[in-house]
Short mmCIF file of C-alpha atoms in Angstrom, two decimals:
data_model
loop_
_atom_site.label_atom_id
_atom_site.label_comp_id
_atom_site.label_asym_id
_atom_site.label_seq_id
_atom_site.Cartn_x
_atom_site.Cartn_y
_atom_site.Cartn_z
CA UNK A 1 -137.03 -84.21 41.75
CA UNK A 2 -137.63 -82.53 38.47
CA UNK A 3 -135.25 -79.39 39.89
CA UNK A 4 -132.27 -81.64 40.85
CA UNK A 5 -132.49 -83.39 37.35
CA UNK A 6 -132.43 -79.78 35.58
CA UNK A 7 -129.46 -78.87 37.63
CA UNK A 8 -127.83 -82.53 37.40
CA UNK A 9 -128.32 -81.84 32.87
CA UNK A 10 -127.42 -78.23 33.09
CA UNK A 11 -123.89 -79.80 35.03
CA UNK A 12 -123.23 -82.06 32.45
CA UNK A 13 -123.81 -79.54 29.86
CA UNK A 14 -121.66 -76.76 31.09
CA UNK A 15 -119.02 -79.63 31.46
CA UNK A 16 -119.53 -80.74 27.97
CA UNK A 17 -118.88 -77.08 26.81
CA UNK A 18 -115.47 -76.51 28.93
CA UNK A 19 -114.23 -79.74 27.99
CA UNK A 20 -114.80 -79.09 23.77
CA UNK A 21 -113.69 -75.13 24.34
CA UNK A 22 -110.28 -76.99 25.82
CA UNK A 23 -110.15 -79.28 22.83
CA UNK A 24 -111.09 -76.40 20.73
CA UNK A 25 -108.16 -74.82 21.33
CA UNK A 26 -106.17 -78.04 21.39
CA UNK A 27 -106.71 -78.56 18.40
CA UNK A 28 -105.87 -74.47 16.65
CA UNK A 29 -102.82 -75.15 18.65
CA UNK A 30 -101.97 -78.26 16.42
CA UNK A 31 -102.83 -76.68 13.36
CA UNK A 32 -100.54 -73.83 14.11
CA UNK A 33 -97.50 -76.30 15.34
CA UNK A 34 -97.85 -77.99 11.81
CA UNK A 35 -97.12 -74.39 10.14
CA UNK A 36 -94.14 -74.04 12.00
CA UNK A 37 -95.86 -71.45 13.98
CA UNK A 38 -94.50 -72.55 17.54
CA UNK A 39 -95.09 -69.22 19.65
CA UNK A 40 -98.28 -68.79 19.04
CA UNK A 41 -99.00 -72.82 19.04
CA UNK A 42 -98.24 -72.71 22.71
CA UNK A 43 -100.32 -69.74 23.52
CA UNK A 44 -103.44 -71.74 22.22
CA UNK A 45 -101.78 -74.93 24.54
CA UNK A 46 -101.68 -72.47 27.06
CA UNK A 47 -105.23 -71.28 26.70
CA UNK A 48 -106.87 -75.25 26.41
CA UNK A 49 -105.21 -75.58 29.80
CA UNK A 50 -106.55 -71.99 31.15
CA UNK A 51 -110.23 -73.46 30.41
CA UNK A 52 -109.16 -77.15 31.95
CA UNK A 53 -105.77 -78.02 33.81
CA UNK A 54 -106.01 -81.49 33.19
CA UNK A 55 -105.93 -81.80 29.37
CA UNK A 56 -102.95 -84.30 29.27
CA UNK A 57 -102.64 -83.43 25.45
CA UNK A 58 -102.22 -79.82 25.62
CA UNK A 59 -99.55 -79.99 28.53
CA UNK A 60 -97.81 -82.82 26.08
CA UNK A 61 -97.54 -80.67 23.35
CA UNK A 62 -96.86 -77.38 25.32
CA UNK A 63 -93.88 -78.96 26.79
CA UNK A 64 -92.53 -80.20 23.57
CA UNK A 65 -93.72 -76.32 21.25
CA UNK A 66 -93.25 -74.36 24.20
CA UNK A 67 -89.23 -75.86 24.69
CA UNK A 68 -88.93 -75.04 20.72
CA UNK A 69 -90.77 -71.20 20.92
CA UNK A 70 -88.51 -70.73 24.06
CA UNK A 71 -85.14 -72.10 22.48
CA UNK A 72 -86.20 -69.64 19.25
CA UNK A 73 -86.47 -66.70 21.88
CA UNK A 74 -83.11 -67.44 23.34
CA UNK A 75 -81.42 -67.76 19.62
CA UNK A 76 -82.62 -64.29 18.98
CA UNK A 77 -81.03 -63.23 22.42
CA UNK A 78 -77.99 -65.26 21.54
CA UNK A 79 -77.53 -63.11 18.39
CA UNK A 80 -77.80 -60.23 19.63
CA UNK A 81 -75.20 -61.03 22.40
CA UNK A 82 -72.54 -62.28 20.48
CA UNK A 83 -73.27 -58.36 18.05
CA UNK A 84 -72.61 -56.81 21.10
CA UNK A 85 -76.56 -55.16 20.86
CA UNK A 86 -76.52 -55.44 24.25
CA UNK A 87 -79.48 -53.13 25.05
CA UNK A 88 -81.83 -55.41 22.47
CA UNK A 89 -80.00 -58.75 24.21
CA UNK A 90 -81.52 -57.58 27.67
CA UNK A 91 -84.82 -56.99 25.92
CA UNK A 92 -85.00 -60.77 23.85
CA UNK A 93 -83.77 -62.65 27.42
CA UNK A 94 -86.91 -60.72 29.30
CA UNK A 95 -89.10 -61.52 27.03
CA UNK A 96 -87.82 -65.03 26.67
CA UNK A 97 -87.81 -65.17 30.35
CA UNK A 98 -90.86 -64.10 30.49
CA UNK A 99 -92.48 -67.03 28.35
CA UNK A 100 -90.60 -69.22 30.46
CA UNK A 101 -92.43 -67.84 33.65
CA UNK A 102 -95.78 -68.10 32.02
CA UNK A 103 -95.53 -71.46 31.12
CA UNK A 104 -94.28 -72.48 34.00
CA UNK A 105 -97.55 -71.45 35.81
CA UNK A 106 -99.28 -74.06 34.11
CA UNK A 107 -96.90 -76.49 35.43
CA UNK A 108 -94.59 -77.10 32.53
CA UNK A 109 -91.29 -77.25 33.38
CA UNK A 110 -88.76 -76.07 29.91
CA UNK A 111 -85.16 -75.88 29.55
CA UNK A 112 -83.34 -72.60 30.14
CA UNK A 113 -79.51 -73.34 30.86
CA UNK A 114 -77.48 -71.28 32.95
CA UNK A 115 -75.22 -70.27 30.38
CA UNK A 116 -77.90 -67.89 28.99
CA UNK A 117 -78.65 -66.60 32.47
CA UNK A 118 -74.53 -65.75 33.16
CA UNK A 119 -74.48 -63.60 29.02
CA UNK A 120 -77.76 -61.99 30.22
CA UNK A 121 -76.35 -60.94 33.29
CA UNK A 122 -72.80 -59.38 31.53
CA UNK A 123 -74.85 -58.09 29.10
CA UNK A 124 -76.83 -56.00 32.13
CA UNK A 125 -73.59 -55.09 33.03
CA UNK A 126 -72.71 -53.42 29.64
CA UNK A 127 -76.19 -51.97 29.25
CA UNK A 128 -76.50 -50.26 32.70
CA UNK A 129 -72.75 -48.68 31.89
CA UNK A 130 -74.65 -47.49 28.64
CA UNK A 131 -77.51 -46.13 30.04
CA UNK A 132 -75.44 -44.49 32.48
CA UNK A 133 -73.65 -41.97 30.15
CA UNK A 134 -76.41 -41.50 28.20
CA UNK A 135 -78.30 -40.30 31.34
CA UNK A 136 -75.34 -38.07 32.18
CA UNK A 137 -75.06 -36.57 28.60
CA UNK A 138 -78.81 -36.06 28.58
CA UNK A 139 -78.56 -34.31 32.16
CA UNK A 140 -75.66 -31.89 31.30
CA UNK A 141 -78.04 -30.74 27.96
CA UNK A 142 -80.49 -30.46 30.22
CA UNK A 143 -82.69 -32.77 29.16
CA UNK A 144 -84.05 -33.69 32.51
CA UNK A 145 -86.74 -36.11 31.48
CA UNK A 146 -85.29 -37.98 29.55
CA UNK A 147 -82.18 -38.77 31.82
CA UNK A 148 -85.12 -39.36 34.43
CA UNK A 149 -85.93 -41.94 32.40
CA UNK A 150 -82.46 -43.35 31.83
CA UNK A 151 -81.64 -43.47 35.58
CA UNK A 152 -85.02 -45.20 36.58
CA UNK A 153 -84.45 -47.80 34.16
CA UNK A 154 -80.95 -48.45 35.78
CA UNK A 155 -82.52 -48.62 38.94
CA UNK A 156 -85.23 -51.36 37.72
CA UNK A 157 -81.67 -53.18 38.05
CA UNK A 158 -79.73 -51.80 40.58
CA UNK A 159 -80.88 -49.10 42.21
CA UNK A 160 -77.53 -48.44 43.99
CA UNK A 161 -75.51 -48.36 41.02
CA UNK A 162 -73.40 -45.75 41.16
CA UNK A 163 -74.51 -42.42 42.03
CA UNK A 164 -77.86 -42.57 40.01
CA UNK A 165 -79.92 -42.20 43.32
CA UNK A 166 -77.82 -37.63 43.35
CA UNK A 167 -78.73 -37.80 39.84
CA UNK A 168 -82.58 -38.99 40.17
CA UNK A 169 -82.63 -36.39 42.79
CA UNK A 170 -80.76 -33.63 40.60
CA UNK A 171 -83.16 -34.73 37.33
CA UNK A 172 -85.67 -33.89 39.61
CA UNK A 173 -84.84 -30.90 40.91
CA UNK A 174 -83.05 -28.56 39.01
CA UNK A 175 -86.19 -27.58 36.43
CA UNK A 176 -87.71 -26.94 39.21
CA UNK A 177 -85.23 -24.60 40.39
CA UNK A 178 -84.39 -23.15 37.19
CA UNK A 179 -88.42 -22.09 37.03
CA UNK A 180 -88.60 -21.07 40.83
CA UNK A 181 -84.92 -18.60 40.13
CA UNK A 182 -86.71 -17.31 37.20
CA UNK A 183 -90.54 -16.45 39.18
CA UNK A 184 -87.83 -15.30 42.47
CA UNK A 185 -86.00 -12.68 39.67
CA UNK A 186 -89.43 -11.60 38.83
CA UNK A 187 -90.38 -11.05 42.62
CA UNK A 188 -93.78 -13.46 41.97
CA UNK A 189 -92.77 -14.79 45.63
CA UNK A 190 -96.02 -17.22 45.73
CA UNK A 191 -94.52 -18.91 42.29
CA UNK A 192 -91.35 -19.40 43.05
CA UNK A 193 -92.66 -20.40 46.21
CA UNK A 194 -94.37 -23.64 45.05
CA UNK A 195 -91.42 -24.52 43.06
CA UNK A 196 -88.63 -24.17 45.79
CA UNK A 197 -91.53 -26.36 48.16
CA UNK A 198 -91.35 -29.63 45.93
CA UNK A 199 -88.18 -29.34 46.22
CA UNK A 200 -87.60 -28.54 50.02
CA UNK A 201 -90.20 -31.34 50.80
CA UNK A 202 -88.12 -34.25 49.11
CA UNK A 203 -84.53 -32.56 49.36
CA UNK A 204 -84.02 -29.72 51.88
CA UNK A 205 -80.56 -29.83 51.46
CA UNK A 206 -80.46 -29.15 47.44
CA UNK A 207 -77.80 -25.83 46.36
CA UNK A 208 -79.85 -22.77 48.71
CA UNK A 209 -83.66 -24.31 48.10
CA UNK A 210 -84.31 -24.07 52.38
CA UNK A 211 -83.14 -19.97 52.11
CA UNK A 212 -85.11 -19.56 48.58
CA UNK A 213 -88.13 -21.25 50.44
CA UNK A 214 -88.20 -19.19 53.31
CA UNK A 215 -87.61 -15.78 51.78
CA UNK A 216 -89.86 -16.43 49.25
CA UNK A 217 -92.62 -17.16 51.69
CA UNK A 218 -91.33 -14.56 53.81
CA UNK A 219 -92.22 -11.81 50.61
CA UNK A 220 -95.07 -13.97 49.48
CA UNK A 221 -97.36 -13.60 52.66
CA UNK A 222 -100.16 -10.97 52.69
CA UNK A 223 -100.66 -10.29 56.29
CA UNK A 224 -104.02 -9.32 56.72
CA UNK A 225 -105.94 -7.28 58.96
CA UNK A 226 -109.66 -7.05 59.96
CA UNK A 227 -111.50 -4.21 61.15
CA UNK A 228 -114.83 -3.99 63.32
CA UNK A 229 -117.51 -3.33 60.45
CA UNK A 230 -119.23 -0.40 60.97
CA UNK A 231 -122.70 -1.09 62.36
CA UNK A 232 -125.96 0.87 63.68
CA UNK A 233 -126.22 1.03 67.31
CA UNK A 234 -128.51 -1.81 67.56
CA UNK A 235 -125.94 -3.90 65.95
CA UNK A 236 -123.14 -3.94 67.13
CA UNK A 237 -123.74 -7.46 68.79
CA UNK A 238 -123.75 -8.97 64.70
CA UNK A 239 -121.05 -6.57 64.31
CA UNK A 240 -118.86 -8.33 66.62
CA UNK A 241 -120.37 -11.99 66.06
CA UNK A 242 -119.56 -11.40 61.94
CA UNK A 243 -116.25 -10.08 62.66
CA UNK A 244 -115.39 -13.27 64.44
CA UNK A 245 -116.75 -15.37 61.91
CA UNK A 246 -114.24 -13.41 59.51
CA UNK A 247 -111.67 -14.02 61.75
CA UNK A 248 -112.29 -17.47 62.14
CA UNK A 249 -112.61 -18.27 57.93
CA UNK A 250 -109.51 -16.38 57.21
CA UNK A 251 -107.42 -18.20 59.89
CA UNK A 252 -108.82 -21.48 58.69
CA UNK A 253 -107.32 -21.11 55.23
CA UNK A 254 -104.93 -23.80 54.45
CA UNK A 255 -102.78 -21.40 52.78
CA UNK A 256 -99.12 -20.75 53.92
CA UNK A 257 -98.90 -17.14 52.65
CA UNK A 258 -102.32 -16.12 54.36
CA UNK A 259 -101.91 -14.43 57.98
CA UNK A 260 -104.27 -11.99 60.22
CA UNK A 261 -102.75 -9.81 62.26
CA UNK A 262 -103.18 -10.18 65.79
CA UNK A 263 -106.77 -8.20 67.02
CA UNK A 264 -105.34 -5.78 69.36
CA UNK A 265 -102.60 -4.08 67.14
CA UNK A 266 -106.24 -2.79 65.40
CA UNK A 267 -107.34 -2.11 68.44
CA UNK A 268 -104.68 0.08 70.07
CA UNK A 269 -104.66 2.06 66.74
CA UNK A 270 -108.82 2.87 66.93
CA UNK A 271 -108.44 3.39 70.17
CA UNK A 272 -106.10 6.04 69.09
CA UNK A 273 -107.69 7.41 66.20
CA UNK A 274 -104.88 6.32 64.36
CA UNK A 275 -107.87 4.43 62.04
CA UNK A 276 -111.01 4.97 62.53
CA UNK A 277 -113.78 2.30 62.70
CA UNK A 278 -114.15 2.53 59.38
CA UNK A 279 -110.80 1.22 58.52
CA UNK A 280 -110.70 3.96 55.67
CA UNK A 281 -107.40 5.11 54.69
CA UNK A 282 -105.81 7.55 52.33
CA UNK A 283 -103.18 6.45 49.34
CA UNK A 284 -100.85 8.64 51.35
CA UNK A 285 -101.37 7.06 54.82
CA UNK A 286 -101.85 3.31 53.84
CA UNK A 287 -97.83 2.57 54.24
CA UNK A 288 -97.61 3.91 57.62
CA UNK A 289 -100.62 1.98 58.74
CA UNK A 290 -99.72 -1.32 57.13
CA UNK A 291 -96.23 -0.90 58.95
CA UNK A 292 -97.60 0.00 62.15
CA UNK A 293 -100.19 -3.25 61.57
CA UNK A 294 -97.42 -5.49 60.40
CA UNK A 295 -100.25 -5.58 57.09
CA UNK A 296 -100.23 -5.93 53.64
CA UNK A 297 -104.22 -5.70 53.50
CA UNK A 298 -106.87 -4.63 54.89
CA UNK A 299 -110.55 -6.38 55.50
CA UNK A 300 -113.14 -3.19 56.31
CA UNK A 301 -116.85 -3.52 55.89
CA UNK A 302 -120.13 -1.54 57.10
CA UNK A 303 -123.92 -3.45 57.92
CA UNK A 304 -125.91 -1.65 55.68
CA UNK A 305 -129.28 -3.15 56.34
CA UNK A 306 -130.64 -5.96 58.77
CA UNK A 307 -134.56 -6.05 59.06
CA UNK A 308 -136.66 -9.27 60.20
CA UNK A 309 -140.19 -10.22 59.39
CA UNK A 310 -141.36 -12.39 62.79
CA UNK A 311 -144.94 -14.41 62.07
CA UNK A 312 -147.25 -15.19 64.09
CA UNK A 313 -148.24 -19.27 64.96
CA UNK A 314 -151.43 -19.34 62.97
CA UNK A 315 -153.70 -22.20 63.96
CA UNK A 316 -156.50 -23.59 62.41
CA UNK A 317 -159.19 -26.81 63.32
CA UNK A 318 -159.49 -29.22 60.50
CA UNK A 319 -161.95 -31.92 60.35
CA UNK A 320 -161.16 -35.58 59.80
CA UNK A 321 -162.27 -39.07 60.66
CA UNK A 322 -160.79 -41.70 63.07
CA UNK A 323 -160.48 -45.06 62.25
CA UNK A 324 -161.90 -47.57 64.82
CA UNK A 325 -162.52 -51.54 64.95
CA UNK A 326 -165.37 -53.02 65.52
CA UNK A 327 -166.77 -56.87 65.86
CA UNK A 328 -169.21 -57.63 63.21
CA UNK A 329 -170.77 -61.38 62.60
CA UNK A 330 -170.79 -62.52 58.17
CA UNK A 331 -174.43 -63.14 57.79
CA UNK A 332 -173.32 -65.57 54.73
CA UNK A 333 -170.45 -67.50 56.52
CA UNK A 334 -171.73 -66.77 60.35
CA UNK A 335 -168.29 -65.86 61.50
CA UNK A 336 -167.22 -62.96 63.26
CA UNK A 337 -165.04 -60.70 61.53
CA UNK A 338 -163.25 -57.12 62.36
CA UNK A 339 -164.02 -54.08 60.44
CA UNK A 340 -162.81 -50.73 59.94
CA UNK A 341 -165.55 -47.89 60.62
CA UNK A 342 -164.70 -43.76 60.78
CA UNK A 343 -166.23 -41.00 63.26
CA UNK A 344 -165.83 -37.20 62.82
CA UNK A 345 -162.67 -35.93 64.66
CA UNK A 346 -160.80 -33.16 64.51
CA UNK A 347 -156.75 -31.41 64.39
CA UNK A 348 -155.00 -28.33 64.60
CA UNK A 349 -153.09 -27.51 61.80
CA UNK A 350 -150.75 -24.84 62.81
CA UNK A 351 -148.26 -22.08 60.04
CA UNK A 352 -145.16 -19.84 61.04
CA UNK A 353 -143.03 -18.41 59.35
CA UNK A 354 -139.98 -16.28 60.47
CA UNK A 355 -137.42 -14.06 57.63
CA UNK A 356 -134.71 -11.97 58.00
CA UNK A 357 -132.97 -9.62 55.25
CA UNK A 358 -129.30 -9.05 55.81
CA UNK A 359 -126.83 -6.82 53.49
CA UNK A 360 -123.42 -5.77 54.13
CA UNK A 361 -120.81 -4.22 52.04
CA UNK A 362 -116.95 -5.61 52.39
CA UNK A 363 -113.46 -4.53 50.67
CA UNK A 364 -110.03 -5.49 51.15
CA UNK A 365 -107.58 -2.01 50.86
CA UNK A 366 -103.82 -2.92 49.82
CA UNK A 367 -102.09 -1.45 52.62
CA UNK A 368 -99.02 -1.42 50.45
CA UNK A 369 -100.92 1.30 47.50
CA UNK A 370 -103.83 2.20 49.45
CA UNK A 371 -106.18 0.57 46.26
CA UNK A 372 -109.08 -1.39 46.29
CA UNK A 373 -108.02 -4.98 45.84
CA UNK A 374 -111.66 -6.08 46.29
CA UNK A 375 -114.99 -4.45 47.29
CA UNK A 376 -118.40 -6.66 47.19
CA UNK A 377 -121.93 -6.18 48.55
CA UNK A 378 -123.62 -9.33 50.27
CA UNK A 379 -127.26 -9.20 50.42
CA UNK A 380 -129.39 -11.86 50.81
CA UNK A 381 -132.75 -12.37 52.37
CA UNK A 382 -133.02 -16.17 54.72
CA UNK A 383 -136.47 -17.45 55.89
CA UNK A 384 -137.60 -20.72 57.73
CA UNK A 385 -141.33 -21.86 58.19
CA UNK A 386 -142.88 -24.71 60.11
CA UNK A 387 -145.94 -26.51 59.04
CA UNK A 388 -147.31 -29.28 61.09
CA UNK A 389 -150.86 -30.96 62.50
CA UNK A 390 -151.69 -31.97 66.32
CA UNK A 391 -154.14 -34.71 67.51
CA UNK A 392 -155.09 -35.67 70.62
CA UNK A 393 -155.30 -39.07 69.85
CA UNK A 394 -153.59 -41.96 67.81
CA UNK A 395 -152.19 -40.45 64.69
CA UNK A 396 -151.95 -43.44 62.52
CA UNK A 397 -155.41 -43.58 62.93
CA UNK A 398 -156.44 -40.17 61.55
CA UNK A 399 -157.59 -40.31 58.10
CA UNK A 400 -158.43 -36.83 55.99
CA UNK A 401 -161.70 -35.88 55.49
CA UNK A 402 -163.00 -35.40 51.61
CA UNK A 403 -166.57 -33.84 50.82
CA UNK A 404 -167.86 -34.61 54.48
CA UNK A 405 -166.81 -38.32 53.99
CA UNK A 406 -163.43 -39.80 55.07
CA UNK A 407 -160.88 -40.75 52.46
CA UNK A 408 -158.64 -43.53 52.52
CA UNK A 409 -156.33 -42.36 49.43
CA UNK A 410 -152.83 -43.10 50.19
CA UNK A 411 -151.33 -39.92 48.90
CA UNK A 412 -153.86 -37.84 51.00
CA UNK A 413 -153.13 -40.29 53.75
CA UNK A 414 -149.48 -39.77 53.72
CA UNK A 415 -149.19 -36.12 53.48
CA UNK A 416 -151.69 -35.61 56.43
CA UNK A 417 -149.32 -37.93 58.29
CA UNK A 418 -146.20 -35.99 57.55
CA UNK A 419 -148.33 -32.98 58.83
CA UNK A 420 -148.39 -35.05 62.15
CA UNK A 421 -144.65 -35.75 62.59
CA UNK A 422 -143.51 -32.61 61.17
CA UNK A 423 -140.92 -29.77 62.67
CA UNK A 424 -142.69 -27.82 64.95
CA UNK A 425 -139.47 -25.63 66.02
CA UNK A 426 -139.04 -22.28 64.16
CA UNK A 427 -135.62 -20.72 63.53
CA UNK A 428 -135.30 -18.16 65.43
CA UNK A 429 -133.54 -14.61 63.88
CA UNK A 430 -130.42 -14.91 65.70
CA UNK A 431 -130.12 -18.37 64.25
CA UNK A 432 -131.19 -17.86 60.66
CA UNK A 433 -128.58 -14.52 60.54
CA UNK A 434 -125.64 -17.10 62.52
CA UNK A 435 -125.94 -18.69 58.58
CA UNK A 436 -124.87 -14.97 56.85
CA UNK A 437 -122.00 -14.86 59.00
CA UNK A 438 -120.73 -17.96 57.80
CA UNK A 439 -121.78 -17.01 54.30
CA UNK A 440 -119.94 -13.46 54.42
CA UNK A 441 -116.82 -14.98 56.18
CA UNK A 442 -116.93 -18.10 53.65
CA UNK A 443 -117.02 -15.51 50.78
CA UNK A 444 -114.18 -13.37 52.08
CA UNK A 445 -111.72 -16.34 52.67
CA UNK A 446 -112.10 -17.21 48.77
CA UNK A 447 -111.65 -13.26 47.55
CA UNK A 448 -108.49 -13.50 49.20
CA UNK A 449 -106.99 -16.68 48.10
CA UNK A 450 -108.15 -15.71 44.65
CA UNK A 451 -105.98 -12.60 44.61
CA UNK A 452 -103.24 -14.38 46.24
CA UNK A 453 -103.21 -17.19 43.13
CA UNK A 454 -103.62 -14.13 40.86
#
């Protein structure tokens, strides 16, 4: 009872407050409507009635202020009408129109005659002609934004007036062009590449962009090939698993100028000694084998060291206590009542661990200079571990042991329970080096699209 009497109170109160917050403003809006000040008497009319739609005074007196701010709005339009300020005449009936819209969504219907709507409309008329040559003065100087933003405004209007729509398109383009013609001149294919693309993508058919596009990709892409890393006998299994992974990051790069040449063009050549497994080649000899390739570049590499540290399981018994229930009868209340008593138990807390070391040495070879373009060593040592308890028995029931005596401390509780439902799998080698692969391959991909943005 005493809850629905706070809420009934609290009701009335929050009422109380809406209803003098609408007079409140009510009553600025009065004082402002005595100074004259009609425009911004109405926005306080309009505000009483945001807080509460039914304040008959406020719509009163914002049909009878608002009608005035409007008709002062539509004088100012008038004005500039009849001065022929035709660009300012579109702006006052907006903004006039505007205020007309706004009031209306409070329900208050004002007066705007038709005869303002018809010299708005041939004032559009004169404005869009306006904006039009200006647009077309500002495009032939080159001034591309700007006649951008001519053209869109005439389109806020009419978007088919004219031929705005070739113009939005040229405004558009031709900085774009102008920049890709100058990187093209320069031969920086990749560039002038990205320029000609915006504009292929929205207008293929703009002056010789589709040709520009093509060519420029055409000199743009670095072909790339990827030799067999050299590799110790007893690894040439992770030579052949991290050339694949190469493979497989390089193709995967969403980049339109990257390419790898197909695998057995570098084969037929080992297999001729044309290369050799190395993939080295002289400053003299790197043209004919990037022609014979079809490659700019060239990914080579040698496994310089792969060792692995294997553990062995170690297991150890722990003592600990199990928890068990038992029926005992309250000497002071006679009842019976469970309670929790501990006997010695044991686990088998078990350790592996398992590492690998794994170093190889990679460098891309411009097949256009014979130079280095990159060369990096990747060394890095991986391990995995497992560390985890087994009971023969209930687990949630195993409690650690402290000083001989069983301890119920949560934290020592928990963490001998993670023990219990922890990983017992251990990586093997093969699957902690599968990670380098990636890592090398990964590593590779990014070298190359750096030099390509370079």
């Amino acid at each position: 009872m005493k809850n629905l009497k706070f809420l009934l109170f609290f009701f009335i109160a929050f009422a109380f407050i809406s209803c003098a917050t609408s007079k409140s403003f009510y009553k600025k809006g009065i004082k402002l409507d005595e100074a004259g000040m009609s425009e911004e008497a109405a926005e306080m009319y309009m505000k009483s009635l945001a807080k509460k739609n039914t304040n008959v005074n406020s719509k009163i007196a914002l049909k009878k202020t608002g009608q005035r701010a409007l008709n002062e709005k539509l004088d100012d339009f008038n004005k500039s009408h009849m001065l022929e300020d035709h660009d300012q005449a579109v702006y006052e009936f907006e903004i006039a129109k505007l205020f007309f819209d706004r009031v209306d969504g409070y329900g208050i219907k004002l007066e705007l005659p038709n005869h303002y709507k018809e010299r708005y409309e041939s004032s559009v008329v004169v404005y869009k002609e306006q904006l039009y040559i200006e647009g077309v003065t500002l495009y032939e100087a080159k001034n591309y934004s700007e006649a951008t933003r001519k053209f869109n405004k005439i389109s806020g209007y009419d978007p088919t007036y004219k031929d705005i729509q070739d113009y939005k398109v040229l405004t558009f383009a031709e900085p774009l062009y102008e920049k890709g013609m100058l990187a093209y001149e320069r031969e920086e294919w990749r560039k002038a590449y990205k320029y000609f693309d915006q504009i292929h993508k929205k207008n293929p058919e703009f002056r010789d962009v589709t040709e520009l596009w093509q060519s420029s990709l055409d000199y743009g892409t670095f072909p790339v090939a990827v030799v067999p890393f050299e590799h110790a006998p007893s690894d040439k299994a992770k030579s052949e698993k991290l050339h694949s992974s190469i493979l497989g990051e390089i193709t995967s790069i969403d980049n339109p100028f990257v390419k790898v040449v197909d695998r057995e063009n570098i084969d037929q050549l080992i297999e001729e000694q044309t290369l050799g497994l190395s993939g080295v080649v002289e400053e003299g000899t790197a043209a004919q084998v990037g022609k014979i390739l079809g490659a700019k570049g060239m990914i080579t590499g040698e496994i310089l060291n792969y060792s692995q540290s294997l553990g062995r399981l170690k297991k150890k018994t722990v003592q600990a206590f199990e928890a068990y229930q038992v029926t005992v009868k309250n000497e002071e209340t006679g009842k019976e009542e469970q309670v929790t008593k501990y006997k010695p138990a044991k686990y088998f807390d078990y350790y592996n661990k398992n590492e690998i070391t794994f170093s190889v040495q990679y460098k891309c070879t411009s097949l256009e200079t014979g130079q280095i373009i990159f060369s990096k060593v990747y060394e890095k040592t991986t391990s995995d571990e497992i560390h985890y308890a087994v009971f023969n028995g209930e687990g949630k029931k195993l409690v650690p042991s402290k000083d001989g005596q069983p301890t119920t401390r949560r934290q020592d509780y928990d963490a001998l329970q993670s023990l219990l439902r922890a990983n017992k799998t251990l990586l093997t080698p093969e699957e902690l080096i599968s990670a380098h692969y990636d890592g090398i391959g990964t590593e590779l991909a990014k070298e190359i699209e750096d030099y390509l943005e370079f």
